[in-house]
CSV table of C-alpha atoms in Angstrom, one decimal:
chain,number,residue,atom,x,y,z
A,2,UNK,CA,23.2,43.7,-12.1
A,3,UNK,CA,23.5,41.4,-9.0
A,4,UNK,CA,20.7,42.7,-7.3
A,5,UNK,CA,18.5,42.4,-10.5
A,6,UNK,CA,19.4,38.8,-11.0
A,7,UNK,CA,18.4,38.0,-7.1
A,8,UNK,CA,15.0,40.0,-8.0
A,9,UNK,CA,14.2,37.7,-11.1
A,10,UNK,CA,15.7,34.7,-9.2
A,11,UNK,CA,13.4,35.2,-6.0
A,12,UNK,CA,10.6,34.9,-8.6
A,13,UNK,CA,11.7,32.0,-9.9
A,14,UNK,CA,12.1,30.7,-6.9
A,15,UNK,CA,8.4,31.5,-5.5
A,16,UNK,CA,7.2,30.0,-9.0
A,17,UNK,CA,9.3,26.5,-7.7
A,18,UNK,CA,8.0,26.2,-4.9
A,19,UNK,CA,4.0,26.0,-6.9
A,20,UNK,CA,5.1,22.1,-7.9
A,21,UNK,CA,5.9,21.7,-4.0
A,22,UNK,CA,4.4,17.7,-3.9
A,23,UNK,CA,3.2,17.0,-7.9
A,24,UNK,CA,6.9,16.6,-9.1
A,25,UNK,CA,8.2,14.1,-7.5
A,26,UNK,CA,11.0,12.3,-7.6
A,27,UNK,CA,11.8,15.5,-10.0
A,28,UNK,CA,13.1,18.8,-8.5
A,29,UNK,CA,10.9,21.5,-8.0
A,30,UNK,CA,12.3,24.6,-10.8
A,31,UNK,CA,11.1,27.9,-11.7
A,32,UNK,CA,11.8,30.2,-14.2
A,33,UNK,CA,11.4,33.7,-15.7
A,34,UNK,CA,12.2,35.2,-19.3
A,35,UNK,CA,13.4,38.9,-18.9
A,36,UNK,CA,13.8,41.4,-21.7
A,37,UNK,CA,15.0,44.8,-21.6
A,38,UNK,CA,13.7,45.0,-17.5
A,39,UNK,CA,9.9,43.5,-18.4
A,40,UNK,CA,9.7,39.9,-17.0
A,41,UNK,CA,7.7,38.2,-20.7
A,42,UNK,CA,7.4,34.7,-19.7
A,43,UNK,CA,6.8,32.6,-16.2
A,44,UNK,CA,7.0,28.8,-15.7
A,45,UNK,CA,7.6,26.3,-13.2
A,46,UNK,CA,7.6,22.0,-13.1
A,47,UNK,CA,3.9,21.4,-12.8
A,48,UNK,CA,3.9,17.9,-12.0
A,49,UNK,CA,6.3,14.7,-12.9
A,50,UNK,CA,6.6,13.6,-16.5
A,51,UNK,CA,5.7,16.9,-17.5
A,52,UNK,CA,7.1,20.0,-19.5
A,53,UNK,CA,10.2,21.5,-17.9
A,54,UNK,CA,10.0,25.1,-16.4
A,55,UNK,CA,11.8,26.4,-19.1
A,56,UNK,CA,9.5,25.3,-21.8
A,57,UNK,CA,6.4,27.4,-20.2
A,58,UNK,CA,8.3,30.5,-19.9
A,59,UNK,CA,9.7,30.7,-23.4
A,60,UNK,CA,6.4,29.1,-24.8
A,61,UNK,CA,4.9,32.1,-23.0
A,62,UNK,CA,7.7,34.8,-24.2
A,63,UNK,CA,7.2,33.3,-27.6
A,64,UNK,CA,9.1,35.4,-30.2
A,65,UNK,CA,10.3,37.7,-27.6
A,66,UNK,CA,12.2,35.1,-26.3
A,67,UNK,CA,15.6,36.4,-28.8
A,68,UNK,CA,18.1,38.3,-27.4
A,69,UNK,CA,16.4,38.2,-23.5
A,70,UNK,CA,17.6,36.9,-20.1
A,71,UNK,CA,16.2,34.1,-18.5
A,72,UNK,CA,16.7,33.1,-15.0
A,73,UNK,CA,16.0,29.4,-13.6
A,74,UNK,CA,16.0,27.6,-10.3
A,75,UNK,CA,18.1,24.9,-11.1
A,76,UNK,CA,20.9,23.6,-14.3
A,77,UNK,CA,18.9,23.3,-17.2
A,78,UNK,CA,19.2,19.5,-19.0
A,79,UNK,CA,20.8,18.5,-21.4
A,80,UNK,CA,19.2,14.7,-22.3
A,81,UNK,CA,16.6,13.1,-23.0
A,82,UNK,CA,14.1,12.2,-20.6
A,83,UNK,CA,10.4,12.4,-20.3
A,84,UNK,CA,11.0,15.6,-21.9
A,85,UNK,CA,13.1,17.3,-24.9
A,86,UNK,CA,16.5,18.9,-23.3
A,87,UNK,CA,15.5,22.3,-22.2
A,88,UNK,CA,19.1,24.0,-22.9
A,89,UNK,CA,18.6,23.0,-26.2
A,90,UNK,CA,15.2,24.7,-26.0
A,91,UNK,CA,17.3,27.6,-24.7
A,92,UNK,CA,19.5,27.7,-27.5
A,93,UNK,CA,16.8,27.5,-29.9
A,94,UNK,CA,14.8,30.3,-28.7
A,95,UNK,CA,17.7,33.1,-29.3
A,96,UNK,CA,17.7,33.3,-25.3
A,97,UNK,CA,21.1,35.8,-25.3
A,98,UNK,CA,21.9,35.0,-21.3
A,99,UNK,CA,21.1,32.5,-18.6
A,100,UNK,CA,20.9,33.0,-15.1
A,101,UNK,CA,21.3,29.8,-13.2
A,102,UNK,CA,21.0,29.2,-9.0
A,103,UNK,CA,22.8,25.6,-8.9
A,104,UNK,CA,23.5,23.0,-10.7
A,105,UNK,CA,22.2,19.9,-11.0
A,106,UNK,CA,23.7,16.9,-9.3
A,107,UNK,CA,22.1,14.5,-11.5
A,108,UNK,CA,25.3,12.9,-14.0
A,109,UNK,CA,22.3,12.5,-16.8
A,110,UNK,CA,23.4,16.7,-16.5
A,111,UNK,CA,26.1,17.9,-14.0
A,112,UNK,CA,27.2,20.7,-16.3
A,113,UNK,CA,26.5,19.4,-19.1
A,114,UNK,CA,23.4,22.0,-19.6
A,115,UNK,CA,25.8,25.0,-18.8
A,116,UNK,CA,28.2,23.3,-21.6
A,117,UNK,CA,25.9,23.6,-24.3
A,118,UNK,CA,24.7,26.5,-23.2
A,119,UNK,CA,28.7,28.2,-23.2
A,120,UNK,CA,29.2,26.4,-26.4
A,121,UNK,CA,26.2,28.2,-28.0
A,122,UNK,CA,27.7,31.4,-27.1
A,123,UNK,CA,25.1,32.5,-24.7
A,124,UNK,CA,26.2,34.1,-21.3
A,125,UNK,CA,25.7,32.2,-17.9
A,126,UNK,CA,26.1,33.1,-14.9
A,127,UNK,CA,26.0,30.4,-11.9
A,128,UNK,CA,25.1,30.6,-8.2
A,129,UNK,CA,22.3,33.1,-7.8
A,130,UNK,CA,20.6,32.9,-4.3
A,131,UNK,CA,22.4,29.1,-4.6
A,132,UNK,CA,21.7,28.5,-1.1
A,133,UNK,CA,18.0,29.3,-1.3
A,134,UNK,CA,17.9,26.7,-4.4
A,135,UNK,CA,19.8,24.2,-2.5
A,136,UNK,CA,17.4,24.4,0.3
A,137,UNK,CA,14.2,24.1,-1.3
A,138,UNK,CA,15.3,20.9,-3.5
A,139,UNK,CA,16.7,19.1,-0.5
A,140,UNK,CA,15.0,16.1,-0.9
A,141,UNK,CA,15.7,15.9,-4.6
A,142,UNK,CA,19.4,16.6,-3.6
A,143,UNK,CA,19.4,14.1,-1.1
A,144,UNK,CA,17.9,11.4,-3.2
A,145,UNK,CA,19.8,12.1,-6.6
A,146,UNK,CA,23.1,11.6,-5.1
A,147,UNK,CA,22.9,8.6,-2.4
A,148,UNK,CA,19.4,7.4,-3.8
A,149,UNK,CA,18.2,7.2,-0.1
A,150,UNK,CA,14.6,8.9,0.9
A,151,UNK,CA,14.6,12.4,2.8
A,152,UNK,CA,13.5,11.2,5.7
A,153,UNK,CA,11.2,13.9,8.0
A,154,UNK,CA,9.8,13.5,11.2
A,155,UNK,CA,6.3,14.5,12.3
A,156,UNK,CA,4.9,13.6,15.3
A,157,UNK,CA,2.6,15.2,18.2
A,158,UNK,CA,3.5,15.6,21.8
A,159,UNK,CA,2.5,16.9,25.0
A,160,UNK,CA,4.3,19.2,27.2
A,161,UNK,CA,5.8,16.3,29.1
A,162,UNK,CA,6.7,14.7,26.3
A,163,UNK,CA,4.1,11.9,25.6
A,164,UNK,CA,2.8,10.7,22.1
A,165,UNK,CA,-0.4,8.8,23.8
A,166,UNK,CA,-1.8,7.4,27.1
A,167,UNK,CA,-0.9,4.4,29.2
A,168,UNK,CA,-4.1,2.5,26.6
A,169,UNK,CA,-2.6,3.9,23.5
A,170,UNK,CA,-5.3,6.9,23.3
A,171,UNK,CA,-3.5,9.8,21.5
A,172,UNK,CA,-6.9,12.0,19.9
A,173,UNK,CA,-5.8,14.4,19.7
A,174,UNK,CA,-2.6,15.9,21.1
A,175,UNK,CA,-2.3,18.7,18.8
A,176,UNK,CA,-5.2,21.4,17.5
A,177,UNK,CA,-7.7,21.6,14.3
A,178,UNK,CA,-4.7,24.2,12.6
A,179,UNK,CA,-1.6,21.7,13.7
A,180,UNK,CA,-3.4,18.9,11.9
A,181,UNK,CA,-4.4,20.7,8.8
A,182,UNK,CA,-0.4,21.6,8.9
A,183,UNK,CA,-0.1,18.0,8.5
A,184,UNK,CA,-2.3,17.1,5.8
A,185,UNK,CA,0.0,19.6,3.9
A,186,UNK,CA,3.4,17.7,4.6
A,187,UNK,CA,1.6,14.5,3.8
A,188,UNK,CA,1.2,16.7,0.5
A,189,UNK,CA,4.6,17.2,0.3
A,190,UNK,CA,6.6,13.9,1.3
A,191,UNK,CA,6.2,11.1,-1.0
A,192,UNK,CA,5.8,7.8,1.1
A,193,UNK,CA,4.3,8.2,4.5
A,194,UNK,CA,5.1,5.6,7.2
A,195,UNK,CA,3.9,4.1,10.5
A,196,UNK,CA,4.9,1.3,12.6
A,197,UNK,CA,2.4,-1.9,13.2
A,198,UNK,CA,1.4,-0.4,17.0
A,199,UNK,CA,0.4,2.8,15.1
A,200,UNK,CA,-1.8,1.1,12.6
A,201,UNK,CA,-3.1,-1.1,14.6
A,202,UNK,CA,-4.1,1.5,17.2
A,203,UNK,CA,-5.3,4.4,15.1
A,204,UNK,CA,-6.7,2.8,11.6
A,205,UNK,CA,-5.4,5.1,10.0
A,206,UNK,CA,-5.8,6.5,6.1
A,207,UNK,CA,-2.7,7.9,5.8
A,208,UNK,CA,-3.9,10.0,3.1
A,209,UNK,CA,-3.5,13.8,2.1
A,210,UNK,CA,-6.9,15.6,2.7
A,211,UNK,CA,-6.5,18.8,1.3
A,212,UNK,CA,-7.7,20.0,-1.8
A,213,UNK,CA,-5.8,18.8,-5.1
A,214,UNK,CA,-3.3,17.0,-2.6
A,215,UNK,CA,-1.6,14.1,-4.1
A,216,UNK,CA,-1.8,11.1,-1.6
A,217,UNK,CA,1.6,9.7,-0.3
A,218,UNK,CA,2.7,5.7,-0.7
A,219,UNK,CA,1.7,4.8,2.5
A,220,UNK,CA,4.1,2.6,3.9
A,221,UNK,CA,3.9,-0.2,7.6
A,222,UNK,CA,6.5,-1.9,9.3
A,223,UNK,CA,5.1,-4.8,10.3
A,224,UNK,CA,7.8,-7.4,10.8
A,225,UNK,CA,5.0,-10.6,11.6
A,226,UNK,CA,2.3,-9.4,9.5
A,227,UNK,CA,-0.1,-8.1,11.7
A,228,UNK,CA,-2.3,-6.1,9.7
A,229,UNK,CA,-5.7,-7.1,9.7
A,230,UNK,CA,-7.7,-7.2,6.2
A,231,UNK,CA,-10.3,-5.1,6.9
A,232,UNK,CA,-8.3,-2.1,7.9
A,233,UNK,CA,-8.1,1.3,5.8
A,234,UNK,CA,-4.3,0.8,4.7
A,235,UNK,CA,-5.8,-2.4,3.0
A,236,UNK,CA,-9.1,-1.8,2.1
A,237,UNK,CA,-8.6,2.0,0.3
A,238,UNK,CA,-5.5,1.0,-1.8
A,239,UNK,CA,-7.2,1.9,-5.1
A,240,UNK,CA,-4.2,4.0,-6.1
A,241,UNK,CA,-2.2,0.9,-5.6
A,242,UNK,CA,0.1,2.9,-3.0
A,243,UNK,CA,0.1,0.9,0.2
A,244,UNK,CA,3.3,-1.1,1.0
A,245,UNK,CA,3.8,-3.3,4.0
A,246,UNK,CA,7.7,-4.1,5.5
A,247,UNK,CA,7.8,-7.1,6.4
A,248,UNK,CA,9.9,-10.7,7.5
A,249,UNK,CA,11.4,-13.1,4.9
A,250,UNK,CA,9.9,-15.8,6.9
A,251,UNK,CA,6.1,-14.4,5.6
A,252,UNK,CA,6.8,-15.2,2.0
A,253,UNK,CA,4.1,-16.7,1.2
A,254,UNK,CA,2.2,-17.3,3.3
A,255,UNK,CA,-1.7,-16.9,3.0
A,256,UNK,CA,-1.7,-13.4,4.5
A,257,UNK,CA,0.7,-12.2,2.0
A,258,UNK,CA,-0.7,-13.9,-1.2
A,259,UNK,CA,-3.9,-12.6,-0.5
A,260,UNK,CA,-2.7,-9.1,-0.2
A,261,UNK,CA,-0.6,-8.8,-3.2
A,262,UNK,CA,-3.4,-10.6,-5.1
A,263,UNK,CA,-6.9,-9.2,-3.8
A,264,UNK,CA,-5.9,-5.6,-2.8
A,265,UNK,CA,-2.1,-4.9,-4.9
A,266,UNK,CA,-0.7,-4.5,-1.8
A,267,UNK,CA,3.4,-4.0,-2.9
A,268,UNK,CA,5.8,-5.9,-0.1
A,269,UNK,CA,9.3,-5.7,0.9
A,270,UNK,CA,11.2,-8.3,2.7
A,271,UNK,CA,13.8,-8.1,5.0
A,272,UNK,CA,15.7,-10.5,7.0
A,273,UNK,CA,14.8,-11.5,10.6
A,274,UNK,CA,11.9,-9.2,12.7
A,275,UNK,CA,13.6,-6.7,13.8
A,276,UNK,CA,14.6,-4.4,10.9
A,277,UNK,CA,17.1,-1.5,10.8
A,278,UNK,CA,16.6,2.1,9.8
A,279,UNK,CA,18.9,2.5,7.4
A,280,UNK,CA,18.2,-0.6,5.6
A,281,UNK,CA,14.2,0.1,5.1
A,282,UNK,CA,15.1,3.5,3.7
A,283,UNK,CA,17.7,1.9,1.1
A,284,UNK,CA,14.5,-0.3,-0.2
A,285,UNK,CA,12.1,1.8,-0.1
A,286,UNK,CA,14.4,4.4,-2.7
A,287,UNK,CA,15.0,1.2,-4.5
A,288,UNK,CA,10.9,1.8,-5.7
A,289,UNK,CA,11.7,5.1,-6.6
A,290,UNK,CA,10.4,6.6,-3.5
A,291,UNK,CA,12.3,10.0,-2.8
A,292,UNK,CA,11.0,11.0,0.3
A,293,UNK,CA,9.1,9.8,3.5
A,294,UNK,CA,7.1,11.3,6.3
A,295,UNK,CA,7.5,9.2,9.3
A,296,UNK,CA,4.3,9.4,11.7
A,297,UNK,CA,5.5,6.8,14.6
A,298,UNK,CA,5.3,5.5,17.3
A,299,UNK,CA,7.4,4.9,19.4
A,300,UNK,CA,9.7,2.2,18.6
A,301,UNK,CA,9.8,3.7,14.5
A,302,UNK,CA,10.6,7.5,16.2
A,303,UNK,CA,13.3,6.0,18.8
A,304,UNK,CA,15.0,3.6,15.5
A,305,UNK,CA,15.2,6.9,13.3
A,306,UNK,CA,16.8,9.3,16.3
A,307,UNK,CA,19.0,6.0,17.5
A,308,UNK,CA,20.4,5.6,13.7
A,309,UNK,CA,20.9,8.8,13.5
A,310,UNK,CA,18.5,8.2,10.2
A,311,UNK,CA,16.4,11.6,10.2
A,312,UNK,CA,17.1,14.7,7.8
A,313,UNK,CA,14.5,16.9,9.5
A,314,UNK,CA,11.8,17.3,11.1
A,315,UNK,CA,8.7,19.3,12.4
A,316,UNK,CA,7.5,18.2,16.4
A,317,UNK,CA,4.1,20.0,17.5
A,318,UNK,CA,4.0,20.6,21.5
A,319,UNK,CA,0.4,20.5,22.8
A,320,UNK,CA,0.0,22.7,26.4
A,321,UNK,CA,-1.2,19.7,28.1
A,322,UNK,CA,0.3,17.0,30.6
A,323,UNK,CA,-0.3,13.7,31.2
A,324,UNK,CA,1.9,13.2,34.3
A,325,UNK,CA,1.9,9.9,34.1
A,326,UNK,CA,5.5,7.9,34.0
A,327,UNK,CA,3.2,4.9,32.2
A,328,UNK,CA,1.8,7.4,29.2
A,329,UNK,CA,4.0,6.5,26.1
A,330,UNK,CA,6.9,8.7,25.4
A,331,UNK,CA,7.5,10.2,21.6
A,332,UNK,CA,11.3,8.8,22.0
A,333,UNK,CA,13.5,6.0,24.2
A,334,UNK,CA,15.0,2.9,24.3
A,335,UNK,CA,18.6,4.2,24.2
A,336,UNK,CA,21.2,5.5,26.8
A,337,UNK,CA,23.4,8.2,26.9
A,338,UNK,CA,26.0,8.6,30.0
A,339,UNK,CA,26.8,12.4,29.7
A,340,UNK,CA,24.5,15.4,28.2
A,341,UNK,CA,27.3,15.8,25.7
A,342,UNK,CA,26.2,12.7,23.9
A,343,UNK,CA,22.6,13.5,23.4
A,344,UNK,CA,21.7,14.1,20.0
A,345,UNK,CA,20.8,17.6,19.4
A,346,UNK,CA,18.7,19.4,16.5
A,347,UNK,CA,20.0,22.1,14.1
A,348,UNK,CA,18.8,24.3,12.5
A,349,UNK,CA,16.1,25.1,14.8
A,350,UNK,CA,12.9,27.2,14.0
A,351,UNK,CA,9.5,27.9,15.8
A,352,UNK,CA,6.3,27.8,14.9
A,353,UNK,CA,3.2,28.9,16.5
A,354,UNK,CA,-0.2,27.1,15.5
A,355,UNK,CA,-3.0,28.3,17.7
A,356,UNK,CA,-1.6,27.7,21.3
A,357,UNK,CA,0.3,24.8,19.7
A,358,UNK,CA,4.0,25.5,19.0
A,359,UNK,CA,6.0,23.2,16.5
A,360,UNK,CA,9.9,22.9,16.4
A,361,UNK,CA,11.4,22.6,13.1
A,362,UNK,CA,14.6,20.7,12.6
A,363,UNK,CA,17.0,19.0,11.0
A,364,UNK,CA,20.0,16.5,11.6
């Protein structure tokens, strides 16, 4: 029987990972309806505000829903949100037995699902591949219990360990297949952001340009308001999504009026110029924002390593050097004294991307 719920759980969890980007701040969840060993219904979270994975599989098993097995990702709920409470859906539908990988960390929930569910007589069984559905909702984890963004490194370098040139020129470091890699974790992170050098430099659209990609809130530190008018990050805010960081001491002022009023640029404001880490990720989750891709430079990479701020990240190595002590380093601006203090990654993986290889990590 174990082996046969990690069979129908795997599915479940492949069906997940298909709202990877469109659901959040909502977990990704899949499930499957079993009956007498012939899967009868699939469903997963197709995008936020929508019906629960639940509620496609047993639409789909329909009246062959009584008496079977269904298997799901994560706790089902037990309030109401956006949606109906899918364990009461559960209940409803005859379902005879519920397979369940974690449970929800939300207190709308936090056993309450499995509660009803007991109390209804059906069977449940807990912690099917839990690890595997702990992993692949990390964010949602993350951001449910401390309401900070997952924050996720991406950044370019060459072999010697540079992000651009002595001028600031960085097209490109990495390969056509590395950047199209990108465009997919713009995708999946909700916020993107950049430092003032980086949009001042590059003129960047921070957007996701794949197809059907959701664009990310695209988000600039930019303690003395810097950014020019007739930039992309101002000009292309049609989906209302672009946020600058900014001084107190900018409040407003004429730069700052005419942004919030003319293009719906959203602000935040914090004290002084020189901003912390940690204190720009507890704002930036106070708008709802789960999750954040931070694209540099410099000074933003250096802040996140320094403060010890990052969950993860993915670093693409280019097979070229600059050799030149002036060229702008990917990290610095903080001293260590012995090896045994230098902050090391976990949970390291390679990746090769054409004759680009890319270190995945996390903190």
């Amino acid at each position: 029987m174990v082996k046969l719920d990690e069979k129908y759980m795997k599915l479940a969890l492949e069906l997940a990972a298909l709202g990877e980007g469109n659901v959040n701040p909502n977990p990704m969840v899949g499930a499957v309806v079993v009956k007498d060993g012939e899967i009868i219904g699939r469903g997963y979270h197709k995008k936020y505000g929508g019906p629960h994975a639940e509620v496609f599989a047993l639409e789909e098993a329909e009246k062959e829903a009584k008496g079977a097995t269904i298997y799901v990702t994560l706790e089902p709920c037990s309030h109401y949100g956006k949606t109906p409470p899918c364990a009461e859906k559960i209940i409803k539908m005859g379902i005879k037995r519920c397979v369940i990988a974690t449970l929800d960390p939300n207190p709308l929930v936090a056993g309450k699902g499995v509660k009803l569910l007991k109390d209804a007589g059906i069977e449940v069984k807990i912690n099917i591949l839990k690890e595997e559905a702990l992993k692949q909702n990390v964010v949602f984890f993350k951001y449910i219990e401390k309401k900070i963004p997952y924050l996720f490194l991406k950044c370019a370098i060459t072999l010697d360990g540079k992000i651009a040139t002595e001028s600031g020129d960085s097209k490109w470091i990495s390969n056509e297949i590395s950047r199209a890699r990108v465009q997919e974790l713009r995708h999946k992170y909700m916020g993107i952001m950049v430092g003032i050098k980086t949009l001042l430099g590059d003129n960047p659209r921070l957007n996701a340009r794949i197809e059907g990609g959701n664009n990310p809130y695209r988000i600039v530190v930019d303690p003395s308001l810097k950014t020019p008018e007739d930039y992309n990050f101002i000009q292309n805010n049609e989906d209302n999504k672009s946020i600058i960081i900014t001084s107190k001491i900018n409040i407003g002022s004429g730069k700052h009026l005419k942004f919030e009023k003319d293009y719906n640029v959203k602000f935040i404001f914090l004290d002084g110029n020189r901003f912390l880490m940690t204190e720009i990720l507890k704002e930036i989750g106070e708008m709802g924002i789960d999750s954040i891709l931070l694209e540099g430079g410099n000074s933003m990479i250096s802040m996140a390593f320094k403060e010890r701020a990052l969950d993860g990240g993915q670093i693409f190595i280019a097979p070229k050097i600059t050799g030149d002590n002036n060229a702008i380093p990917f990290v610095g601006g903080f001293k260590i004294e012995n090896m045994k203090e230098s902050i090391e990654l976990k949970g390291v993986k390679f990746k090769v991307y054409g004759d680009n290889i890319a270190i995945e990590f996390n903190l």
